[in-house]
C-alpha positions as CSV (number, residue, x, y, z in Angstrom):
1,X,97.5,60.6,-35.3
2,X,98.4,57.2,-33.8
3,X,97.6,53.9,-34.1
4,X,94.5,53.4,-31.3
5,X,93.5,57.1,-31.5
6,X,89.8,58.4,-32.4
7,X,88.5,60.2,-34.4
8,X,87.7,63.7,-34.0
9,X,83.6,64.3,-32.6
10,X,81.7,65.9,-34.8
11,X,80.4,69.1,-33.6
12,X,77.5,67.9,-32.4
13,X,78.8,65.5,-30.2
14,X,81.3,68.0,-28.9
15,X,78.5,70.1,-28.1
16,X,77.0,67.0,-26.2
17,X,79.3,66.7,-24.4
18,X,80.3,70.1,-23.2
19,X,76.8,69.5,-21.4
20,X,77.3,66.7,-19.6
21,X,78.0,67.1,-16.2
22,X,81.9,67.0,-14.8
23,X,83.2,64.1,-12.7
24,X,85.2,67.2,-10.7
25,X,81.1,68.2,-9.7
26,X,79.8,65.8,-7.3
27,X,76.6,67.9,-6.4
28,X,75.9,67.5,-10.8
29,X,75.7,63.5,-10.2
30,X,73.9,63.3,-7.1
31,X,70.0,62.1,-8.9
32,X,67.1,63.6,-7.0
33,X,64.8,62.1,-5.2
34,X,62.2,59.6,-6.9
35,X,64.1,59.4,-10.2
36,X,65.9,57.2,-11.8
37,X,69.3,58.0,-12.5
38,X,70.8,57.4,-16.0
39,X,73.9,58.7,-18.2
40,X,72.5,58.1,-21.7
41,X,71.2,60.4,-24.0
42,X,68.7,63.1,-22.8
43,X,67.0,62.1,-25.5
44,X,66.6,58.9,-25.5
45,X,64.6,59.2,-21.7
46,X,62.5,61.7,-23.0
47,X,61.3,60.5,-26.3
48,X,58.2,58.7,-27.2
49,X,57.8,56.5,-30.6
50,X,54.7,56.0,-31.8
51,X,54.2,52.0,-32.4
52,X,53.8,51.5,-36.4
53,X,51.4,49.1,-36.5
54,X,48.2,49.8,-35.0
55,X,46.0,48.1,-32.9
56,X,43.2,45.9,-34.0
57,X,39.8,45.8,-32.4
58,X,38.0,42.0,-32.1
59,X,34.2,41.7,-32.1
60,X,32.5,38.8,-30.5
61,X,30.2,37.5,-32.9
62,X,26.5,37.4,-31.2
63,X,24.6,34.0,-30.3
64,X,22.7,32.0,-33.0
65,X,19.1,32.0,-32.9
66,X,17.7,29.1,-31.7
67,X,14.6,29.9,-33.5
68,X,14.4,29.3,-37.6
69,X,13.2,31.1,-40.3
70,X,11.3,30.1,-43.5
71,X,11.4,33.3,-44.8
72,X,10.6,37.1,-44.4
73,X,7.5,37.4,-43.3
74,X,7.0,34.0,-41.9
75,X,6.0,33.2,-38.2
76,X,9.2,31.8,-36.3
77,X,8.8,27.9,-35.2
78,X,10.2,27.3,-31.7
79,X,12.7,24.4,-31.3
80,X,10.6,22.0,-29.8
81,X,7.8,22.7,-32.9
82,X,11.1,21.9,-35.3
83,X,12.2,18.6,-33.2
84,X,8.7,17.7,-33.7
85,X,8.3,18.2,-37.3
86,X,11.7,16.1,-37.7
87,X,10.0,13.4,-35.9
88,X,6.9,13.6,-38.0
89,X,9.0,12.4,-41.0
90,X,11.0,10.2,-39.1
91,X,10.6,6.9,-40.2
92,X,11.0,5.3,-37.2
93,X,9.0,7.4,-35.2
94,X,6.2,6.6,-37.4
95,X,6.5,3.0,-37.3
96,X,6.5,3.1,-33.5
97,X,3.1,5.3,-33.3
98,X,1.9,2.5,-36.0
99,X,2.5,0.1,-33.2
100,X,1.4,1.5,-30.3
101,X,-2.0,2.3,-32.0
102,X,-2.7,-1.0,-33.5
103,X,-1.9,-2.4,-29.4
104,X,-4.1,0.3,-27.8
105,X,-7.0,-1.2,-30.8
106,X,-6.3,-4.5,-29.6
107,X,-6.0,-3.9,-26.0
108,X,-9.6,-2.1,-25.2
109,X,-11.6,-5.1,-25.1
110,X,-10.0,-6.7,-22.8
111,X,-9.5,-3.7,-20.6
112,X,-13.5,-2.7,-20.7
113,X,-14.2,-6.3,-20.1
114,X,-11.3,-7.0,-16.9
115,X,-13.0,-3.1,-15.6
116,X,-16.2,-4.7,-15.6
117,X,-15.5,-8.1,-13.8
118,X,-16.3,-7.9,-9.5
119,X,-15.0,-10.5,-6.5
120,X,-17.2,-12.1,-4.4
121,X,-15.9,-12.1,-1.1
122,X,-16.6,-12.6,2.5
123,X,-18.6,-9.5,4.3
124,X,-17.2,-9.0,7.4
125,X,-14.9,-10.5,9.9
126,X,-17.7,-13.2,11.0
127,X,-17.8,-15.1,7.4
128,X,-14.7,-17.6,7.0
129,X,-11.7,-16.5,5.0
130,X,-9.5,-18.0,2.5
131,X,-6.4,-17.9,4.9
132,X,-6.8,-21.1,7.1
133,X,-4.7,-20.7,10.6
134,X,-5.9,-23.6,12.5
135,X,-9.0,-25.7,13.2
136,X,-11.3,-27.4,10.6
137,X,-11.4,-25.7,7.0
138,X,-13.9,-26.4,4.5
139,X,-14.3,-25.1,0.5
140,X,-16.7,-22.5,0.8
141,X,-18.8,-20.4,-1.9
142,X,-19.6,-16.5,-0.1
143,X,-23.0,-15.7,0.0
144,X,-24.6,-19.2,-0.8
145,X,-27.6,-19.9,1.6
146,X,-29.3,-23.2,2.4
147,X,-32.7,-22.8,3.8
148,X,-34.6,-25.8,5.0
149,X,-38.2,-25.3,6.1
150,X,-40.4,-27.3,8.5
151,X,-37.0,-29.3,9.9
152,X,-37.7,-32.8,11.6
153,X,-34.6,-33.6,13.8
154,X,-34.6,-37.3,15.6
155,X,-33.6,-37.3,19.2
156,X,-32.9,-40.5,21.2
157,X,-33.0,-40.7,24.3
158,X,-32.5,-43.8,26.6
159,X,-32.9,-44.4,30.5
160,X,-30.7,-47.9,30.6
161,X,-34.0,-49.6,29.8
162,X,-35.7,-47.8,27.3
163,X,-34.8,-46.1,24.3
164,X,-36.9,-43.5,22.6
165,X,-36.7,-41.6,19.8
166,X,-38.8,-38.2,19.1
167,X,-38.7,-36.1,16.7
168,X,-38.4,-32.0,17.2
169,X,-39.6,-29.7,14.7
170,X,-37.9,-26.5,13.6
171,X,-39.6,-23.8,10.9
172,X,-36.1,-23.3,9.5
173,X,-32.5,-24.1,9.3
174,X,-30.4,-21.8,8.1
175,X,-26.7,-23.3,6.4
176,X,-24.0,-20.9,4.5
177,X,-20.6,-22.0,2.7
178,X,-21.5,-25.4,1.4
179,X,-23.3,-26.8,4.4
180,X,-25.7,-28.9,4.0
181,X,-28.9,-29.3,5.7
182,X,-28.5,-32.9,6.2
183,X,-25.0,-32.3,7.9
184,X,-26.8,-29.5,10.1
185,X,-29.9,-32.2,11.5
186,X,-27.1,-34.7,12.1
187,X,-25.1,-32.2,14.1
188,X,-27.9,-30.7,16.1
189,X,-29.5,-34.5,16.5
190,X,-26.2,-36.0,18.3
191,X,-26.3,-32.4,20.6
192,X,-29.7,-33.2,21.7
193,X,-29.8,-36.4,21.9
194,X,-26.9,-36.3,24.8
195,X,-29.0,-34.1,26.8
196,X,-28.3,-32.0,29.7
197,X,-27.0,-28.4,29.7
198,X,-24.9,-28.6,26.7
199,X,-28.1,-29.7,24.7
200,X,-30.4,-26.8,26.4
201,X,-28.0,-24.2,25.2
202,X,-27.7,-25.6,21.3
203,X,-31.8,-26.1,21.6
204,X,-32.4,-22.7,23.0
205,X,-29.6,-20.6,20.3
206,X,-31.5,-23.0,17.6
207,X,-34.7,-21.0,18.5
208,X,-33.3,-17.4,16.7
209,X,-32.3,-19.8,13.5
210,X,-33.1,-17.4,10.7
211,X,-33.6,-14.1,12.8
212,X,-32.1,-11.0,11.5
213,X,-28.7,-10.0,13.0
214,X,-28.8,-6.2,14.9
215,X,-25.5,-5.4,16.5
216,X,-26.6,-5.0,20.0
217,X,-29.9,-7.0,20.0
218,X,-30.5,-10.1,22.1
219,X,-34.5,-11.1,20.8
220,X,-36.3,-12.4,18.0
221,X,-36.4,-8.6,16.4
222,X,-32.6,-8.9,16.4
223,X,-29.9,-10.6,17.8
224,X,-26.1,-9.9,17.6
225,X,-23.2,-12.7,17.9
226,X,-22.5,-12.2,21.8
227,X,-26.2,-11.6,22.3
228,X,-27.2,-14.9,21.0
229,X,-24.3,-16.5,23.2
230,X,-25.4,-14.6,26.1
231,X,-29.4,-16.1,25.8
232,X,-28.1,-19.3,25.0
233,X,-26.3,-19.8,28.2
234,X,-29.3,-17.8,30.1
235,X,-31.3,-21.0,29.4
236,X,-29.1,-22.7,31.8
237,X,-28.5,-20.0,34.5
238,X,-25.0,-18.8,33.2
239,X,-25.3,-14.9,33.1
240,X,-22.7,-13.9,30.3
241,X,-22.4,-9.9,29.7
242,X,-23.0,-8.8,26.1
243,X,-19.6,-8.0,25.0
244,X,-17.3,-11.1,23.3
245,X,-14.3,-10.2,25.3
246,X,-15.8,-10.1,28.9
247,X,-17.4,-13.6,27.5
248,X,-14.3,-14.6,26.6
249,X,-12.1,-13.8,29.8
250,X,-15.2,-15.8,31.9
251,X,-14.6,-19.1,30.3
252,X,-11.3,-21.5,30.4
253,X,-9.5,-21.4,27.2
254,X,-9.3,-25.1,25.4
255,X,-7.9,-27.1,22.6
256,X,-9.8,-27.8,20.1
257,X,-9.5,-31.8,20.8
258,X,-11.4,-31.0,24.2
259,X,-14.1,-28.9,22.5
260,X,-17.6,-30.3,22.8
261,X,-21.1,-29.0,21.7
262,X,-22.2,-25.8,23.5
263,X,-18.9,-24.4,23.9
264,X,-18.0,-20.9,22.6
265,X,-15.7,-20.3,19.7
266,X,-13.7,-17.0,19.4
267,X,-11.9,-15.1,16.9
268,X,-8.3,-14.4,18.1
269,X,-9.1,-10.7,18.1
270,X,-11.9,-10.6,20.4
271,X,-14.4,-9.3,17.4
272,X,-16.7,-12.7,16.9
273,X,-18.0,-15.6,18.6
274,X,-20.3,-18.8,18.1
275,X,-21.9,-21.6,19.3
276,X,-19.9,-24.9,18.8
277,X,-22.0,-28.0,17.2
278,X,-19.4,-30.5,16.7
279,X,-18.9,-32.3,13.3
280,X,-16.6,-29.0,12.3
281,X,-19.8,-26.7,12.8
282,X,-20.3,-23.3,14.3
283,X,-23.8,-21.9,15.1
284,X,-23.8,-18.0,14.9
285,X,-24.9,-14.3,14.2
286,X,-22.9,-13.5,11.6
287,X,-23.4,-10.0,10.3
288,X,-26.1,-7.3,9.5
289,X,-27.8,-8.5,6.6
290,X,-27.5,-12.3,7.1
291,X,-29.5,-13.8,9.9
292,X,-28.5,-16.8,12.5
293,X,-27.4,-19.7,10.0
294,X,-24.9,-22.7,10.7
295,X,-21.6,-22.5,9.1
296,X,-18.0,-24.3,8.9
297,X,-15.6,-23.9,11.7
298,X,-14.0,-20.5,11.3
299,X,-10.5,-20.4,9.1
300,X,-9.8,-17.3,10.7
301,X,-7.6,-17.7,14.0
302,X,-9.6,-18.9,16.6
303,X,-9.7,-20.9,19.9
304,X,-12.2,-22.9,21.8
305,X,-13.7,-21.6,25.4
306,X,-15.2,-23.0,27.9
307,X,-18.0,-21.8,29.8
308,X,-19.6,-24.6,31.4
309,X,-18.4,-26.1,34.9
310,X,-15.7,-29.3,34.3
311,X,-17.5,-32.6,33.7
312,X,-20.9,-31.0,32.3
């Protein structure tokens, strides 16, 4: 035996090998179709080894219960009965509802008494407002009245020669908003003592002082604002239509430096309008439930119209 030579195969292996397929065969190493071709061991493509080891199996371990237990036979408390047990002995928690108790105590008075309090305010749009736009303004108290009984006004009147003085009775004057009744005779005496048409229509509106206002009415069983212009200026053979904005578009608008006695004074909006006395004073209707009084010019936007030709 040389040097590089092998050993003999056992038997086995000869016998091995006998099987295995000549190189001198070609057909024998052709592989078929769909298989994978290989020269090792029969054996070794056909064998299976089982793995040692075998598998093992996890579990997921199921949810906690959000609900606790204080024993068997106990109910179960849900979470939000346990979060508010926890607060219960919470010292802070306590000392806040300590707190908010001793304000509430402390607090009721004054809520019961602020619940109890009213404002007195202005009726309607025809009794001045707080909010002064332009013209005179005056402090004024809602719903105080002045009434003045058996009213003795002095009128002069002079011919260039002569100068008399007589003195017209009213049964009432009626003021509102901290007019007086001496600031009323003094108006209504400089109106009539001028004269002519502006004096016929202050002395004729003068006549339904203290007559109950009627929306719509135009006598002494009721007179509204427009209806009280519209007899006024009757007196002195000016038709006016009951309504305040046909009124309104028949007469020239003016500033309130131009405005004499007997002209018309109208809210802005079209929804009031009075007599003009002078000295800051409006004669008017007002609104149901207060009847034809005197009152401070109006603090709600207004502007002066004229009815009357130029020059009367």
């Amino acid at each position: 035996m040389g040097r590089h030579a092998l050993p003999a195969a056992p038997d086995a292996a000869v016998s091995a090998a006998a099987d295995r397929p000549s190189v001198a065969d070609p057909g024998a190493l052709r592989r078929p179709r769909g298989r994978r071709s290989a020269f090792g061991p029969a054996v070794a493509r056909s064998t299976f080894v089982e793995p040692s080891r075998r598998t093992s199996a996890v579990s997921l371990s199921q949810h906690r219960p959000l609900a606790s237990t204080a024993g068997a036979g106990t109910a179960v408390l849900s979470r939000s009965a346990a979060l508010r047990a926890e607060r219960a002995v919470d010292p802070r928690h306590i000392r806040r509802a300590a707190n908010a108790k001793r304000a509430a105590i402390l607090l009721a008075p004054a809520l019961a008494v602020t619940s109890s309090l009213t404002l007195a305010v202005p009726a309607n749009a025809a009794t001045p407002s707080t909010d002064a736009h332009h013209g005179t303004t005056t402090s004024q108290q809602a719903q105080e009245y002045t009434v003045a009984r058996d009213v003795q006004v002095p009128v002069v009147s002079t011919d260039g020669m002569t100068t008399t003085t007589t003195v017209v009775s009213y049964p009432t004057i009626v003021t509102k908003f901290g007019v007086s009744t001496q600031q009323a005779e003094d108006a209504i005496s400089k109106v009539l003592s001028a004269g002519g048409d502006r004096a016929t229509i202050v002395s004729t509106a003068l006549q339904y002082m203290g007559d109950p206002y009627v929306e719509g009415g135009a006598s002494h069983q009721g007179i509204d604002c427009s209806g009280l212009t519209m007899v006024a200026y009757a007196a002195v053979g000016i038709p006016l239509v009951h309504y305040v904005p046909t009124q309104d578009a028949a007469a020239t608008t003016i500033p309130e430096s131009e405005a004499k006695a007997g002209d018309l004074v109208v809210y802005d909006n079209e929804d009031h309008v009075g007599i003009f006395l002078g000295d800051g004073l409006v004669l008017q209707a007002p609104h149901p439930g207060d009847p034809v009084d005197i009152v401070p010019m109006y603090s709600a936007a207004h502007h002066f119209a004229r009815v009357l030709p130029a020059g009367a």
